[in-house]
């Protein structure tokens, strides 16, 4: 288990220029697919038009599938400290379902993101699915732990839904509270314009193998 995870931390030696080129190529593709996911939900096109659109999509799948990788993307890094977890379900640059775009870090260690949650993230009518809020919090709290120098796996995530979260603009933030041995305690919340909707505490635990590799994981200042 541990070994299989480490195998997915790959130094692929890409130059910064090549990473930028890939971002410019695949970032817009992800954006297009994200819009497509929403259109699949919202289109009123009739059966003929849907059939026509599906033919185009089949053609696109054929082109994109010609040369492809198998399996998970993992975490890839290069010599200049840039790392890519572009498949990450919450924040991956190449993952069209990942809701988090840009992540910010303040000088006081607060990590935050402003996100637009469209209708594909619906749970209760017109409101954000509770699992999506937990996804955002798991990621942002984990990033706050990592960026404060205490990366770890989520051991426990405690989520309290204080009020419903409307679809639309939300703000997510987190901050390291304290560290006890291999455990980092992080607190955070999801808020709408009216205030906090969901609050969370996470315990992020650095497994022994991660502590041994800590330099590689902690000194990762430039996630893509
Ligand atoms: C580079 C990292 C990037 C992070 C990105 C963040 C965003 C993504 C976050 C995730 O989604 S991670 C995926 C979800 N989490 C997992 O799949 C974790 C699965 N569980 C594990 O791998 C292990 O159970 C874990 C690493 C959490 C703990 O295993 P250990 O063998 O290191 O724990 P150990 O039994 O030695 O206990 C160490 C301490 O932690 C405590 N502990 C263990 N499991 C715990 C737990 N689950 N919750 C709270 N505390 C826990 C335990 O009591 C003890 O406390 P004390 O030091 O005070 O005695």
PDB file of N, CA and C and ligand atoms in Angstrom, residues 1 5 9 85 88 138-143 146 151-156 180-183 203-210 217, ligand 1:
ATOM      1  N   UNK A   1       0.846  -1.207   0.000  1.00  0.00           N
ATOM      2  CA  UNK A   1       0.000   0.000   0.000  1.00  0.00           C
ATOM      3  C   UNK A   1       0.874   1.247   0.000  1.00  0.00           C
ATOM      4  N   UNK A   5       1.723   3.814  -3.213  1.00  0.00           N
ATOM      5  CA  UNK A   5       1.530   5.269  -3.219  1.00  0.00           C
ATOM      6  C   UNK A   5       2.808   5.981  -3.626  1.00  0.00           C
ATOM      7  N   UNK A   9       4.435   8.957  -6.801  1.00  0.00           N
ATOM      8  CA  UNK A   9       5.158  10.224  -6.664  1.00  0.00           C
ATOM      9  C   UNK A   9       6.353  10.132  -7.603  1.00  0.00           C
ATOM     10  N   UNK A  85      -0.489  17.582  -9.291  1.00  0.00           N
ATOM     11  CA  UNK A  85      -1.424  16.491  -9.007  1.00  0.00           C
ATOM     12  C   UNK A  85      -2.679  16.775  -9.838  1.00  0.00           C
ATOM     13  N   UNK A  88      -6.181  15.232  -9.278  1.00  0.00           N
ATOM     14  CA  UNK A  88      -6.864  15.370  -7.985  1.00  0.00           C
ATOM     15  C   UNK A  88      -8.343  15.753  -8.163  1.00  0.00           C
ATOM     16  N   UNK A 138     -11.804  18.820   2.918  1.00  0.00           N
ATOM     17  CA  UNK A 138     -10.707  17.847   3.012  1.00  0.00           C
ATOM     18  C   UNK A 138      -9.483  18.388   2.282  1.00  0.00           C
ATOM     19  N   UNK A 139      -9.725  18.927   1.094  1.00  0.00           N
ATOM     20  CA  UNK A 139      -8.611  19.424   0.282  1.00  0.00           C
ATOM     21  C   UNK A 139      -7.959  20.663   0.903  1.00  0.00           C
ATOM     22  N   UNK A 140      -8.792  21.650   1.245  1.00  0.00           N
ATOM     23  CA  UNK A 140      -8.234  22.928   1.726  1.00  0.00           C
ATOM     24  C   UNK A 140      -7.565  22.751   3.092  1.00  0.00           C
ATOM     25  N   UNK A 141      -8.178  21.947   3.960  1.00  0.00           N
ATOM     26  CA  UNK A 141      -7.539  21.695   5.257  1.00  0.00           C
ATOM     27  C   UNK A 141      -6.228  20.933   5.052  1.00  0.00           C
ATOM     28  N   UNK A 142      -6.250  19.951   4.136  1.00  0.00           N
ATOM     29  CA  UNK A 142      -5.023  19.195   3.846  1.00  0.00           C
ATOM     30  C   UNK A 142      -3.937  20.093   3.276  1.00  0.00           C
ATOM     31  N   UNK A 143      -4.342  21.036   2.426  1.00  0.00           N
ATOM     32  CA  UNK A 143      -3.362  21.963   1.857  1.00  0.00           C
ATOM     33  C   UNK A 143      -2.804  22.899   2.936  1.00  0.00           C
ATOM     34  N   UNK A 146      -0.234  20.921   4.699  1.00  0.00           N
ATOM     35  CA  UNK A 146       0.959  20.746   3.856  1.00  0.00           C
ATOM     36  C   UNK A 146       1.750  22.047   3.734  1.00  0.00           C
ATOM     37  N   UNK A 151       2.606  18.043   6.031  1.00  0.00           N
ATOM     38  CA  UNK A 151       1.733  17.276   5.139  1.00  0.00           C
ATOM     39  C   UNK A 151       1.331  15.958   5.772  1.00  0.00           C
ATOM     40  N   UNK A 152       0.137  15.519   5.463  1.00  0.00           N
ATOM     41  CA  UNK A 152      -0.330  14.240   6.007  1.00  0.00           C
ATOM     42  C   UNK A 152      -1.565  13.761   5.298  1.00  0.00           C
ATOM     43  N   UNK A 153      -1.929  12.523   5.598  1.00  0.00           N
ATOM     44  CA  UNK A 153      -3.172  11.945   5.083  1.00  0.00           C
ATOM     45  C   UNK A 153      -4.292  12.313   6.049  1.00  0.00           C
ATOM     46  N   UNK A 154      -5.486  12.478   5.529  1.00  0.00           N
ATOM     47  CA  UNK A 154      -6.621  12.749   6.400  1.00  0.00           C
ATOM     48  C   UNK A 154      -6.862  11.538   7.292  1.00  0.00           C
ATOM     49  N   UNK A 155      -6.725  11.726   8.611  1.00  0.00           N
ATOM     50  CA  UNK A 155      -7.067  10.655   9.550  1.00  0.00           C
ATOM     51  C   UNK A 155      -8.526  10.778   9.934  1.00  0.00           C
ATOM     52  N   UNK A 156      -8.900  11.985  10.354  1.00  0.00           N
ATOM     53  CA  UNK A 156     -10.289  12.254  10.733  1.00  0.00           C
ATOM     54  C   UNK A 156     -10.681  13.626  10.186  1.00  0.00           C
ATOM     55  N   UNK A 180       0.670  17.900  16.985  1.00  0.00           N
ATOM     56  CA  UNK A 180       1.030  16.988  18.090  1.00  0.00           C
ATOM     57  C   UNK A 180       1.694  15.776  17.467  1.00  0.00           C
ATOM     58  N   UNK A 181       2.998  15.711  17.591  1.00  0.00           N
ATOM     59  CA  UNK A 181       3.729  14.590  16.995  1.00  0.00           C
ATOM     60  C   UNK A 181       3.522  14.558  15.489  1.00  0.00           C
ATOM     61  N   UNK A 182       3.017  13.418  14.966  1.00  0.00           N
ATOM     62  CA  UNK A 182       2.791  13.292  13.520  1.00  0.00           C
ATOM     63  C   UNK A 182       1.431  13.836  13.097  1.00  0.00           C
ATOM     64  N   UNK A 183       0.668  14.380  14.052  1.00  0.00           N
ATOM     65  CA  UNK A 183      -0.703  14.823  13.752  1.00  0.00           C
ATOM     66  C   UNK A 183      -0.788  16.352  13.644  1.00  0.00           C
ATOM     67  N   UNK A 203      -7.788  16.108  11.205  1.00  0.00           N
ATOM     68  CA  UNK A 203      -6.520  15.638  11.775  1.00  0.00           C
ATOM     69  C   UNK A 203      -5.755  14.975  10.633  1.00  0.00           C
ATOM     70  N   UNK A 204      -4.640  15.581  10.260  1.00  0.00           N
ATOM     71  CA  UNK A 204      -3.832  15.088   9.140  1.00  0.00           C
ATOM     72  C   UNK A 204      -2.584  14.431   9.719  1.00  0.00           C
ATOM     73  N   UNK A 205      -2.437  13.167   9.401  1.00  0.00           N
ATOM     74  CA  UNK A 205      -1.391  12.366  10.036  1.00  0.00           C
ATOM     75  C   UNK A 205      -0.327  12.009   9.007  1.00  0.00           C
ATOM     76  N   UNK A 206       0.901  12.344   9.340  1.00  0.00           N
ATOM     77  CA  UNK A 206       2.010  11.969   8.454  1.00  0.00           C
ATOM     78  C   UNK A 206       2.395  10.527   8.750  1.00  0.00           C
ATOM     79  N   UNK A 207       2.150   9.596   7.813  1.00  0.00           N
ATOM     80  CA  UNK A 207       2.582   8.221   8.034  1.00  0.00           C
ATOM     81  C   UNK A 207       4.105   8.191   8.168  1.00  0.00           C
ATOM     82  N   UNK A 208       4.595   7.149   8.775  1.00  0.00           N
ATOM     83  CA  UNK A 208       6.037   7.060   9.021  1.00  0.00           C
ATOM     84  C   UNK A 208       6.820   7.211   7.723  1.00  0.00           C
ATOM     85  N   UNK A 209       6.339   6.549   6.655  1.00  0.00           N
ATOM     86  CA  UNK A 209       7.077   6.635   5.385  1.00  0.00           C
ATOM     87  C   UNK A 209       7.104   8.064   4.857  1.00  0.00           C
ATOM     88  N   UNK A 210       6.037   8.855   5.178  1.00  0.00           N
ATOM     89  CA  UNK A 210       5.991  10.242   4.699  1.00  0.00           C
ATOM     90  C   UNK A 210       6.966  11.119   5.497  1.00  0.00           C
ATOM     91  N   UNK A 217       7.995  16.095   0.410  1.00  0.00           N
ATOM     92  CA  UNK A 217       6.590  16.490   0.454  1.00  0.00           C
ATOM     93  C   UNK A 217       6.381  17.891   1.014  1.00  0.00           C
TER      94      UNK A 217
HETATM   95  C1  LIG B   1       1.257  14.860   0.632  1.00  0.00           C
HETATM   96  C2  LIG B   1      -0.107  14.752   1.168  1.00  0.00           C
HETATM   97  C3  LIG B   1      -1.085  15.524   0.327  1.00  0.00           C
HETATM   98  C4  LIG B   1      -2.336  15.774   1.101  1.00  0.00           C
HETATM   99  C5  LIG B   1      -3.442  16.359   0.244  1.00  0.00           C
HETATM  100  C6  LIG B   1      -4.621  16.673   1.117  1.00  0.00           C
HETATM  101  C7  LIG B   1      -5.918  16.513   0.480  1.00  0.00           C
HETATM  102  C8  LIG B   1      -6.322  15.094   0.299  1.00  0.00           C
HETATM  103  C9  LIG B   1      -6.506  14.440   1.617  1.00  0.00           C
HETATM  104  C10 LIG B   1      -7.016  13.060   1.436  1.00  0.00           C
HETATM  105  O1  LIG B   1      -8.037  12.855   0.837  1.00  0.00           O
HETATM  106  S1  LIG B   1      -6.134  11.753   2.110  1.00  0.00           S
HETATM  107  C11 LIG B   1      -7.192  10.349   1.745  1.00  0.00           C
HETATM  108  C12 LIG B   1      -8.061   9.954   2.908  1.00  0.00           C
HETATM  109  N1  LIG B   1      -7.269   9.436   4.005  1.00  0.00           N
HETATM  110  C13 LIG B   1      -6.777   8.187   3.972  1.00  0.00           C
HETATM  111  O2  LIG B   1      -6.964   7.416   3.059  1.00  0.00           O
HETATM  112  C14 LIG B   1      -5.956   7.788   5.163  1.00  0.00           C
HETATM  113  C15 LIG B   1      -6.022   6.295   5.425  1.00  0.00           C
HETATM  114  N2  LIG B   1      -5.424   5.994   6.743  1.00  0.00           N
HETATM  115  C16 LIG B   1      -4.083   5.892   6.869  1.00  0.00           C
HETATM  116  O3  LIG B   1      -3.305   5.951   5.917  1.00  0.00           O
HETATM  117  C17 LIG B   1      -3.583   5.692   8.269  1.00  0.00           C
HETATM  118  O4  LIG B   1      -4.587   5.145   9.083  1.00  0.00           O
HETATM  119  C18 LIG B   1      -3.080   7.025   8.881  1.00  0.00           C
HETATM  120  C19 LIG B   1      -1.888   7.545   8.079  1.00  0.00           C
HETATM  121  C20 LIG B   1      -4.174   8.076   8.934  1.00  0.00           C
HETATM  122  C21 LIG B   1      -2.611   6.743  10.318  1.00  0.00           C
HETATM  123  O5  LIG B   1      -1.808   5.599  10.298  1.00  0.00           O
HETATM  124  P1  LIG B   1      -0.529   5.458  11.226  1.00  0.00           P
HETATM  125  O6  LIG B   1      -0.127   4.010  11.185  1.00  0.00           O
HETATM  126  O7  LIG B   1       0.510   6.473  10.867  1.00  0.00           O
HETATM  127  O8  LIG B   1      -1.123   5.830  12.669  1.00  0.00           O
HETATM  128  P2  LIG B   1      -0.742   5.229  14.063  1.00  0.00           P
HETATM  129  O9  LIG B   1      -1.656   4.093  14.386  1.00  0.00           O
HETATM  130  O10 LIG B   1       0.730   4.994  14.135  1.00  0.00           O
HETATM  131  O11 LIG B   1      -1.138   6.439  15.019  1.00  0.00           O
HETATM  132  C22 LIG B   1      -0.397   7.660  15.027  1.00  0.00           C
HETATM  133  C23 LIG B   1      -1.171   8.652  15.867  1.00  0.00           C
HETATM  134  O12 LIG B   1      -2.330   9.067  15.131  1.00  0.00           O
HETATM  135  C24 LIG B   1      -3.535   8.683  15.835  1.00  0.00           C
HETATM  136  N3  LIG B   1      -4.465   8.209  14.789  1.00  0.00           N
HETATM  137  C25 LIG B   1      -4.330   7.120  14.018  1.00  0.00           C
HETATM  138  N4  LIG B   1      -5.332   7.062  13.133  1.00  0.00           N
HETATM  139  C26 LIG B   1      -6.096   8.137  13.353  1.00  0.00           C
HETATM  140  C27 LIG B   1      -7.246   8.635  12.729  1.00  0.00           C
HETATM  141  N5  LIG B   1      -7.817   8.010  11.700  1.00  0.00           N
HETATM  142  N6  LIG B   1      -7.792   9.772  13.202  1.00  0.00           N
HETATM  143  C28 LIG B   1      -7.206  10.424  14.237  1.00  0.00           C
HETATM  144  N7  LIG B   1      -6.096  10.016  14.858  1.00  0.00           N
HETATM  145  C29 LIG B   1      -5.554   8.876  14.414  1.00  0.00           C
HETATM  146  C30 LIG B   1      -3.118   7.589  16.779  1.00  0.00           C
HETATM  147  O13 LIG B   1      -3.967   7.539  17.906  1.00  0.00           O
HETATM  148  C31 LIG B   1      -1.723   8.068  17.167  1.00  0.00           C
HETATM  149  O14 LIG B   1      -1.835   9.138  18.068  1.00  0.00           O
HETATM  150  P3  LIG B   1      -0.738   9.368  19.218  1.00  0.00           P
HETATM  151  O15 LIG B   1       0.564   9.654  18.494  1.00  0.00           O
HETATM  152  O16 LIG B   1      -1.240  10.553  19.993  1.00  0.00           O
HETATM  153  O17 LIG B   1      -0.692   8.088  19.983  1.00  0.00           O
END
